[in-house]
PDB file of C-alpha atoms in Angstrom:
ATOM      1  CA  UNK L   1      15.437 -16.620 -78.769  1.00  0.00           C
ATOM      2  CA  UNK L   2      14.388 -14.979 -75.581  1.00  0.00           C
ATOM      3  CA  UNK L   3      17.485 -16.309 -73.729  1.00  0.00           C
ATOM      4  CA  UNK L   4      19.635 -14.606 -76.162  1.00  0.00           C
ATOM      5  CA  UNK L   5      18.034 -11.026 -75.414  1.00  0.00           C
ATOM      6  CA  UNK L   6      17.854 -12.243 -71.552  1.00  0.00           C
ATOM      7  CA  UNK L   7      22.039 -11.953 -71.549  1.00  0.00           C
ATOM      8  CA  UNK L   8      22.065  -9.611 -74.379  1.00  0.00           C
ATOM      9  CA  UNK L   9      20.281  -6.865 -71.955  1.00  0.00           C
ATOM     10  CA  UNK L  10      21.545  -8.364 -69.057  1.00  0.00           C
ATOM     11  CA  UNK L  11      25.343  -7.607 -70.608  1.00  0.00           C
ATOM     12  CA  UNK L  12      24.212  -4.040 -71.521  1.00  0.00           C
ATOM     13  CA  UNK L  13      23.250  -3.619 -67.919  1.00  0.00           C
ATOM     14  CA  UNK L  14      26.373  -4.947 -66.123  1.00  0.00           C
ATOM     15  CA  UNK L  15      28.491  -3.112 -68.586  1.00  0.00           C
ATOM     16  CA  UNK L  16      26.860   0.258 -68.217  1.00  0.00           C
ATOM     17  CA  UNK L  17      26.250   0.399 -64.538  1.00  0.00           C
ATOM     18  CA  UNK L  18      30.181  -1.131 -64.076  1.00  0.00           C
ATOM     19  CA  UNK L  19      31.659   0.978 -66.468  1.00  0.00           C
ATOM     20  CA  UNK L  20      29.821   4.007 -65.403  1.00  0.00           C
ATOM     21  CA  UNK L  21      30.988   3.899 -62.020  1.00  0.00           C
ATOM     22  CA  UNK L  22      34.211   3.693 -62.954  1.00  0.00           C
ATOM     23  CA  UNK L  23      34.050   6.648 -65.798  1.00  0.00           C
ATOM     24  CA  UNK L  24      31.483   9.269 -63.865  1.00  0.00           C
ATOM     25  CA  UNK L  25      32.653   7.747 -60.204  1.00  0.00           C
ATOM     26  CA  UNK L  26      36.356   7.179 -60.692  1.00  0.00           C
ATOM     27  CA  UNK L  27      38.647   5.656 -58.177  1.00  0.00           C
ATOM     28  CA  UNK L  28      38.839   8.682 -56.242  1.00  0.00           C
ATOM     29  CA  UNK L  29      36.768   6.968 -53.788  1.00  0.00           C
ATOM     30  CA  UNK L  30      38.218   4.080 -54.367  1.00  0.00           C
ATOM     31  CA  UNK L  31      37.840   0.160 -55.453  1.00  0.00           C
ATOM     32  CA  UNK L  32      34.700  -0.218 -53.047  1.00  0.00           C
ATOM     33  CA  UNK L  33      31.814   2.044 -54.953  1.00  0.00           C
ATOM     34  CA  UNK L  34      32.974   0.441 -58.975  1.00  0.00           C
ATOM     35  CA  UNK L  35      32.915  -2.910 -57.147  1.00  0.00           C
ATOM     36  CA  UNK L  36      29.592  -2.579 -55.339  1.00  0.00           C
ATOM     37  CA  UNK L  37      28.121  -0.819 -58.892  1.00  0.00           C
ATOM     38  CA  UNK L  38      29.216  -4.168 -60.435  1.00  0.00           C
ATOM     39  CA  UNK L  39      28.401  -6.407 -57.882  1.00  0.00           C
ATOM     40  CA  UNK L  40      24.843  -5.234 -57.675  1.00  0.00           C
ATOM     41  CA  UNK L  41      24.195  -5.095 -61.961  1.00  0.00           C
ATOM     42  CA  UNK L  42      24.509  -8.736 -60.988  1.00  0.00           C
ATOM     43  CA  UNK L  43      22.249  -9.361 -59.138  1.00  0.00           C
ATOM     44  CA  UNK L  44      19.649  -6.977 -60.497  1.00  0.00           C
ATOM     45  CA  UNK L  45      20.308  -8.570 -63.935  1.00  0.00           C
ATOM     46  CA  UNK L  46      20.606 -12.411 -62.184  1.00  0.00           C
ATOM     47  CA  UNK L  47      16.487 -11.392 -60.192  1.00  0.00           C
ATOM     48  CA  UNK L  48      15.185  -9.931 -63.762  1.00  0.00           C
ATOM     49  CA  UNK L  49      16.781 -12.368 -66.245  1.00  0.00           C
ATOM     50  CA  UNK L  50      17.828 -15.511 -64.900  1.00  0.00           C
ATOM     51  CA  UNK L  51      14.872 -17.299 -65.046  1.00  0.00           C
ATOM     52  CA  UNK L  52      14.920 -17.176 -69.081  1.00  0.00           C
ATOM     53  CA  UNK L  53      18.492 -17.694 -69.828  1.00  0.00           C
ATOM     54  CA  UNK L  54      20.272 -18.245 -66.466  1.00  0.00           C
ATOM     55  CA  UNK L  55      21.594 -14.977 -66.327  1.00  0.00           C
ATOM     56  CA  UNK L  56      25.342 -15.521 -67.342  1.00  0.00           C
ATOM     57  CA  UNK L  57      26.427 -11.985 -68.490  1.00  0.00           C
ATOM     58  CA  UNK L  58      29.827 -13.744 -69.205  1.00  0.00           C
ATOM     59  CA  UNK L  59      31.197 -15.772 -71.730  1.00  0.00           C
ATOM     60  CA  UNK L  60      33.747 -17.210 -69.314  1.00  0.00           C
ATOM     61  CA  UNK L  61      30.467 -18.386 -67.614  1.00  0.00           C
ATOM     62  CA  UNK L  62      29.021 -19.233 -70.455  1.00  0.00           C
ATOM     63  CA  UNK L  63      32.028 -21.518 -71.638  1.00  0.00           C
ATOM     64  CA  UNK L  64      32.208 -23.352 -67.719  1.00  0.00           C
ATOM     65  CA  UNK L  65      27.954 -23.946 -68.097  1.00  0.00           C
ATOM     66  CA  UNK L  66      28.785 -25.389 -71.652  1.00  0.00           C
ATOM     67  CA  UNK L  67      31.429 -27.366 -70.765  1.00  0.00           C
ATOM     68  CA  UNK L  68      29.326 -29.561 -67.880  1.00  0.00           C
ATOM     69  CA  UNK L  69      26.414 -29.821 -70.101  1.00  0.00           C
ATOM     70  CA  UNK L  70      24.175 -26.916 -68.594  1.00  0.00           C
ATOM     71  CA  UNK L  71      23.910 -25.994 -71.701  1.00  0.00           C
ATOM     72  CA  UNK L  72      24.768 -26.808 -75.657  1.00  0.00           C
ATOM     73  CA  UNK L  73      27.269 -25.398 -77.573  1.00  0.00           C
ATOM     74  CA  UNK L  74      25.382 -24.307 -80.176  1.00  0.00           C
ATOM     75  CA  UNK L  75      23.667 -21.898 -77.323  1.00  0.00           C
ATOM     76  CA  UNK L  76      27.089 -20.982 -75.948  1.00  0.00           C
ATOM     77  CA  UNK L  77      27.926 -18.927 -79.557  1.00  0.00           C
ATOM     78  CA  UNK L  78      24.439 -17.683 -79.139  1.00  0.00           C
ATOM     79  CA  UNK L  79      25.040 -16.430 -75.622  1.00  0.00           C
ATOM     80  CA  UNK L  80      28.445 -15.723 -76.186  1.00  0.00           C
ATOM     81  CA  UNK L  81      27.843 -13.139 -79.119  1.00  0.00           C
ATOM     82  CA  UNK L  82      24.682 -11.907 -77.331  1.00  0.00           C
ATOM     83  CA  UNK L  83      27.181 -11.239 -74.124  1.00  0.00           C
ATOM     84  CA  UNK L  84      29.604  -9.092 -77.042  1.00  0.00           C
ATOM     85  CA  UNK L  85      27.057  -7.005 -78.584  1.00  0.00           C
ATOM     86  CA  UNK L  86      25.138  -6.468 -75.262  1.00  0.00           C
ATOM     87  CA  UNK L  87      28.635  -4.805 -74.007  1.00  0.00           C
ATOM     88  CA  UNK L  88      28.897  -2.613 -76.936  1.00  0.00           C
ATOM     89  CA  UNK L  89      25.445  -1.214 -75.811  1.00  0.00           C
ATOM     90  CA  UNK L  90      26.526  -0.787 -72.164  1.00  0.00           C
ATOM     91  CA  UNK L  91      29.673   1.081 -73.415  1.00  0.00           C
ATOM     92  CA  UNK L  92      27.326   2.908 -75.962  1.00  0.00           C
ATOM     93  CA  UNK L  93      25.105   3.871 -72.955  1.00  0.00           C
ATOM     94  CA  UNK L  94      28.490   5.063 -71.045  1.00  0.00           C
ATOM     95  CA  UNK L  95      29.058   7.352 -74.146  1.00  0.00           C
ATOM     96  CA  UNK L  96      25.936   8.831 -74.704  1.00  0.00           C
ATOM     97  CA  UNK L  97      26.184  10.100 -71.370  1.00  0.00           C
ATOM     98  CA  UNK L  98      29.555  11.402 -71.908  1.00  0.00           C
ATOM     99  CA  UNK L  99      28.474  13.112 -74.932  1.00  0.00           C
ATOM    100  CA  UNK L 100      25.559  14.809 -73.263  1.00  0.00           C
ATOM    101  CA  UNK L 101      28.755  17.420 -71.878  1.00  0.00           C
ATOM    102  CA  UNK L 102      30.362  18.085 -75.005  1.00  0.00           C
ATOM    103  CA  UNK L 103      33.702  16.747 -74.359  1.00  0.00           C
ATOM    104  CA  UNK L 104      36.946  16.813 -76.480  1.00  0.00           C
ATOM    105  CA  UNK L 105      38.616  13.815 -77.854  1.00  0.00           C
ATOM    106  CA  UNK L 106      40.891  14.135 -75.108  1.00  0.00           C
ATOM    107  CA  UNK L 107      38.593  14.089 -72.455  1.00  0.00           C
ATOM    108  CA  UNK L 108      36.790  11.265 -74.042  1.00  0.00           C
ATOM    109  CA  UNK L 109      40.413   9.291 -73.867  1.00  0.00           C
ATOM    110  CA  UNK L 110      40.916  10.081 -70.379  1.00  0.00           C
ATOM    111  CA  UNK L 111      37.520   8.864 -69.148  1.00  0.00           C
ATOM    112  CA  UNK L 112      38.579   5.784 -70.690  1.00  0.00           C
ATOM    113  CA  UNK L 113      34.393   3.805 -71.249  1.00  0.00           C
ATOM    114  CA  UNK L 114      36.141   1.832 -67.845  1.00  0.00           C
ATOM    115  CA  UNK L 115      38.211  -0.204 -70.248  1.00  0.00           C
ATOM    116  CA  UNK L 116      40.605  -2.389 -68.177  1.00  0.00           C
ATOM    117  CA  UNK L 117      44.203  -2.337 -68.739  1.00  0.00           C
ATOM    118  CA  UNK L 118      47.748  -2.722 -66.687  1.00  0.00           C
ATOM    119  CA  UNK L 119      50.454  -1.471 -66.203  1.00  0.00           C
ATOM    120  CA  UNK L 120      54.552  -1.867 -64.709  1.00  0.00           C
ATOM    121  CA  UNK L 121      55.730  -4.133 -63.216  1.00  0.00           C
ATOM    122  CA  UNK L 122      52.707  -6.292 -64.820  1.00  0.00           C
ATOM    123  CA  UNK L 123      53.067  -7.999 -68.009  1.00  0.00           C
ATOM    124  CA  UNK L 124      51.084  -9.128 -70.291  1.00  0.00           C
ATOM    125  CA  UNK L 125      51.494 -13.092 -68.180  1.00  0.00           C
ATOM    126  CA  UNK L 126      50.952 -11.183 -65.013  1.00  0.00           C
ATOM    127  CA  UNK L 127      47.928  -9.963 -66.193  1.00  0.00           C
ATOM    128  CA  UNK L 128      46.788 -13.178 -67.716  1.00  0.00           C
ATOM    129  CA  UNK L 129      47.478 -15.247 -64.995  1.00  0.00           C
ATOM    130  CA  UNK L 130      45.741 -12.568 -62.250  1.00  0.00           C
ATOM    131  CA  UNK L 131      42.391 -12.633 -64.697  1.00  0.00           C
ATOM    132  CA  UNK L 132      42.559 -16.299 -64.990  1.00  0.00           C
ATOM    133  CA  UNK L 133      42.616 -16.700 -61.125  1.00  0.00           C
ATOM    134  CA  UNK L 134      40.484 -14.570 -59.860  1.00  0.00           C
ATOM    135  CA  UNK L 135      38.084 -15.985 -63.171  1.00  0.00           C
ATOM    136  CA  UNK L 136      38.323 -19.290 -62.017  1.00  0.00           C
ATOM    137  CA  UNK L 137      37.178 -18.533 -58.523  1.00  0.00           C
ATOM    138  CA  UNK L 138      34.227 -16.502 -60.209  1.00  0.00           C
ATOM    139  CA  UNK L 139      33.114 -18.605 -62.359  1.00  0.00           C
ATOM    140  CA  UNK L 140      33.565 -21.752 -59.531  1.00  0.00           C
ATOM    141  CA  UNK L 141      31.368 -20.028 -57.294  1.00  0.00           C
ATOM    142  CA  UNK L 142      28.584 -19.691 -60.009  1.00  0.00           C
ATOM    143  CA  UNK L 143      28.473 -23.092 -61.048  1.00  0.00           C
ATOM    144  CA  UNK L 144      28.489 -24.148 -57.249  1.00  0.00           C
ATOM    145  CA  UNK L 145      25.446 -22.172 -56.090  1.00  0.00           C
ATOM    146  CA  UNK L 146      23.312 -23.081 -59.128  1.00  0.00           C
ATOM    147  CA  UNK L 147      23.849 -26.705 -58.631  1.00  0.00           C
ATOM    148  CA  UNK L 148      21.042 -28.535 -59.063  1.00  0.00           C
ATOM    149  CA  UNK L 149      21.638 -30.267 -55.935  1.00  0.00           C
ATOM    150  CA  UNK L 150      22.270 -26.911 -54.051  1.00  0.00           C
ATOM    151  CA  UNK L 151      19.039 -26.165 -52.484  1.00  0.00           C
ATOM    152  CA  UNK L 152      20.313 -23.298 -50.277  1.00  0.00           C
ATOM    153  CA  UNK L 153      22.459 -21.831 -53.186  1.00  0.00           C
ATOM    154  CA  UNK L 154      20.019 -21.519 -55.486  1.00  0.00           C
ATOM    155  CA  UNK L 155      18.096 -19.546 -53.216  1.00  0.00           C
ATOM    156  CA  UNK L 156      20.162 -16.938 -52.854  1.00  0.00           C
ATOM    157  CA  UNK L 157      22.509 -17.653 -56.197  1.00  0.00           C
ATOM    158  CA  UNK L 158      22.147 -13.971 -57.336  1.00  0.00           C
ATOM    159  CA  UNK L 159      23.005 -12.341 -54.158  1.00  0.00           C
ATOM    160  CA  UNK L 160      25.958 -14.600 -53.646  1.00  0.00           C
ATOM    161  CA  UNK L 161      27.058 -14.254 -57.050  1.00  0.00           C
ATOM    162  CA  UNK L 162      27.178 -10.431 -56.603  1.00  0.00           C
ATOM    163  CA  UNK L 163      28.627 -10.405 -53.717  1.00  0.00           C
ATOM    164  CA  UNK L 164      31.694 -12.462 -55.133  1.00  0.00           C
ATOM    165  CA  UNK L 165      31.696 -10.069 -58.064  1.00  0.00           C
ATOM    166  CA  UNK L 166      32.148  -7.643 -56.192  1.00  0.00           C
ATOM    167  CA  UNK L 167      34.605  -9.025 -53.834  1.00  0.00           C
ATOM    168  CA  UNK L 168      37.124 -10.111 -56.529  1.00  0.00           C
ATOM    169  CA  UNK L 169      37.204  -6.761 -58.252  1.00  0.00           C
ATOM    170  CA  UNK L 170      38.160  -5.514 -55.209  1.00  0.00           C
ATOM    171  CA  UNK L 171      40.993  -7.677 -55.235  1.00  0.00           C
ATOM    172  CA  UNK L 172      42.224  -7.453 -58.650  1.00  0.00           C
ATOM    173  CA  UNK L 173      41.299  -3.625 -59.686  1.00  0.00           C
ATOM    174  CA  UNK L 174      44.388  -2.412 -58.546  1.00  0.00           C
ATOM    175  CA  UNK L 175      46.159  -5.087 -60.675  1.00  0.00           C
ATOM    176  CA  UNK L 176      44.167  -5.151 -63.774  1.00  0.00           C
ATOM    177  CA  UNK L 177      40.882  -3.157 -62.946  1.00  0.00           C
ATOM    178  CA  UNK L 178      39.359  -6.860 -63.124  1.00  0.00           C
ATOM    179  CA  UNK L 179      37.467  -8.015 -65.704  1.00  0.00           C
ATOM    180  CA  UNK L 180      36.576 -11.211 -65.131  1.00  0.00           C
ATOM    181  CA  UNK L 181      34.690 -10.603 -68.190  1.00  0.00           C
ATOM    182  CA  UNK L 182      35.953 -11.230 -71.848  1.00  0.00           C
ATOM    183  CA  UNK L 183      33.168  -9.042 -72.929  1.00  0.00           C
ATOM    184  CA  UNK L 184      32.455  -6.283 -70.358  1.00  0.00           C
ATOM    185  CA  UNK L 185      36.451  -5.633 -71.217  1.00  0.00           C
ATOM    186  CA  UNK L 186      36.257  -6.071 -75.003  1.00  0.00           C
ATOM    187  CA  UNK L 187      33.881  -3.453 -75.965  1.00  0.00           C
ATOM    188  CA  UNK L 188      35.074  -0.465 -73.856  1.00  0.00           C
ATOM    189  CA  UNK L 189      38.476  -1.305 -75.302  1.00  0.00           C
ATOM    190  CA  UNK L 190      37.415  -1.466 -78.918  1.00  0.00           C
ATOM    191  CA  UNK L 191      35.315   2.013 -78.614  1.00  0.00           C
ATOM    192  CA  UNK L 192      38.539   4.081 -77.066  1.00  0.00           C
ATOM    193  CA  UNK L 193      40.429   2.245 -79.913  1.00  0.00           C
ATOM    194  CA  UNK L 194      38.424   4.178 -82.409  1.00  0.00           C
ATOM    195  CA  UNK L 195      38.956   7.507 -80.530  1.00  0.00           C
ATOM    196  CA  UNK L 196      42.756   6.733 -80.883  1.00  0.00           C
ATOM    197  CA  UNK L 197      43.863   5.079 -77.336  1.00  0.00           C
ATOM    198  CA  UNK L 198      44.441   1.194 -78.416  1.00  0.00           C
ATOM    199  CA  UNK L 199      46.536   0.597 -75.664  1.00  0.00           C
ATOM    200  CA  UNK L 200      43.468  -1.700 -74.061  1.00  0.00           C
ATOM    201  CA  UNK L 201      42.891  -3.280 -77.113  1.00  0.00           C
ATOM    202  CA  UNK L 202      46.431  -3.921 -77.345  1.00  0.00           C
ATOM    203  CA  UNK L 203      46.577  -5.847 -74.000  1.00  0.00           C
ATOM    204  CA  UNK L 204      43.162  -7.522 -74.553  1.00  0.00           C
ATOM    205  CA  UNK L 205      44.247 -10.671 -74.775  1.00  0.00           C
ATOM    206  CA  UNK L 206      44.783 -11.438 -71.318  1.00  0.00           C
ATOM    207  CA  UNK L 207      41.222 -10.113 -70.764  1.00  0.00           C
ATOM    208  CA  UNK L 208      39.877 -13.059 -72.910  1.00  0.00           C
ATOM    209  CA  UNK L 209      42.557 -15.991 -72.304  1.00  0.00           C
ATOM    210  CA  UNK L 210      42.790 -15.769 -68.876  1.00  0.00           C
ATOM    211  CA  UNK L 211      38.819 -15.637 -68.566  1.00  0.00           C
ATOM    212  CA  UNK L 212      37.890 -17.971 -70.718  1.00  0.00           C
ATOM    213  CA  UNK L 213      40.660 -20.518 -69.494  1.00  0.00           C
ATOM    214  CA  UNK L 214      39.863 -19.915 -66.043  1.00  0.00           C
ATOM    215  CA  UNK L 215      36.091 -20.508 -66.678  1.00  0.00           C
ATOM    216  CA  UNK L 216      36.859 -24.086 -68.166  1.00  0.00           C
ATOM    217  CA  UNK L 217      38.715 -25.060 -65.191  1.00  0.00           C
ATOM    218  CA  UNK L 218      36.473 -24.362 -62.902  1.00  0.00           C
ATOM    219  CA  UNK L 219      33.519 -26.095 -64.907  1.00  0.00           C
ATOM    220  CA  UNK L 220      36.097 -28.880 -64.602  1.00  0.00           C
ATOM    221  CA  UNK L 221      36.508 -28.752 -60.906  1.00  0.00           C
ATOM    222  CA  UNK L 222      32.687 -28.114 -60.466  1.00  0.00           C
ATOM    223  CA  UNK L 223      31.685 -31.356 -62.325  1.00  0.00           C
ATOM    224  CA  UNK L 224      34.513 -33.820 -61.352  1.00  0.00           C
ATOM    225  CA  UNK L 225      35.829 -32.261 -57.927  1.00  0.00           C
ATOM    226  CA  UNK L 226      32.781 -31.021 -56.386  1.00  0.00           C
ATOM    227  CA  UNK L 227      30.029 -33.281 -57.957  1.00  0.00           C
ATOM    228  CA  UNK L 228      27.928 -30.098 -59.016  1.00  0.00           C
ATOM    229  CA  UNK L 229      26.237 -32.063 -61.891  1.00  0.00           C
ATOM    230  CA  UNK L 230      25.237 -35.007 -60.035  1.00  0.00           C
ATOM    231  CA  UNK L 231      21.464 -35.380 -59.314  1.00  0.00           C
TER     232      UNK L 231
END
């Protein structure tokens, strides 16, 4: 059971330091500050929690680690909701904060909980495909350095992790603010739904597809290109 709270506070953490950045922060300054703010809730959630449930934070990860046999399916629903609800308490953090100044609906719309979205000329295929891409090379990179038989990678697997993390949303914000995350983009989606903006929930399926489908490729390449599950 403690694996389960492991990625369900781990999820809350990535979630509200991410989507904070991108609501209080904004892209004023830029792709580099949300993509750093993401980047390291990695790796301070991979140092505090990934010695009880591998620190996953992602059910695209999640899905590649179940797929080679890292671990059972049964524990992939239980990380996979515990991933879901542990975003709704990240967004829930985001909007507590929020509501600490009062705002109007409005202003609650426009801040947006960092839900991801896209826009013209991107479709909803554009979108799918760009997740599922830059996904793959995510989730890849993860299931590399936490080989068993990658001594030097699992030394530093949570800084390299982040750093990826962070690199990747720097190359996809401007395309789909990069989610890489079925749940980190369900939940902030879901929560402006109810204050009457459901264009991100609208579009969400490209934030889970694309994920998920690029995390079972790459546990796929992993295992049978790479040899990560051989002793």
């Amino acid at each position: 059971m403690r694996k389960y709270f492991a990625e369900f506070f781990g999820t809350a953490i990535l979630v509200a330091f991410g989507t904070g950045a991108v609501v209080f922060g904004g892209t004023s300054f830029g792709a580099f500050p949300i993509a750093i703010a993401f980047g390291f809730a990695v790796i301070a959630g991979a140092y505090a929690f990934g010695n009880i449930s591998g620190g996953h934070f992602n059910p695209a990860i999640s899905l590649g680690m179940a797929i080679n046999g890292r671990i059972t399916w049964a524990e992939f629903a239980g990380y996979a909701g515990s991933q879901i609800v542990g975003a709704f308490l990240g967004t829930g953090i985001v909007g507590a904060i929020i509501a600490t100044i009062k705002p109007t609906k409005d202003q609650i719309v426009a801040a947006g909980f960092g839900a991801t979205n896209f826009t013209t000329p991107i479709n909803v295929w554009g979108a799918t495909a760009i997740e599922f891409l830059l996904t793959f090379v995510f989730v890849l990179i993860v299931i590399a350095v936490t080989a068993k038989n990658n001594e030097a990678g699992n030394t530093f697997a949570p800084l390299a992790i982040g750093v990826a993390l962070a690199a990747l949303i720097m190359m996809g914000i401007g395309f789909t603010g990069a989610g890489l995350n079925p749940a980190r983009s369900l939940a902030p989606a879901v929560v402006l739904a109810l204050f009457g903006s459901t264009t991100a929930l609208t579009n969400i399926a490209a934030y889970i597809i694309g994920p998920l489908v690029g995390g079972a490729l790459a546990a796929v390449v992993a295992k049978y290109l790479l040899g990560t599950e051989e002793n």
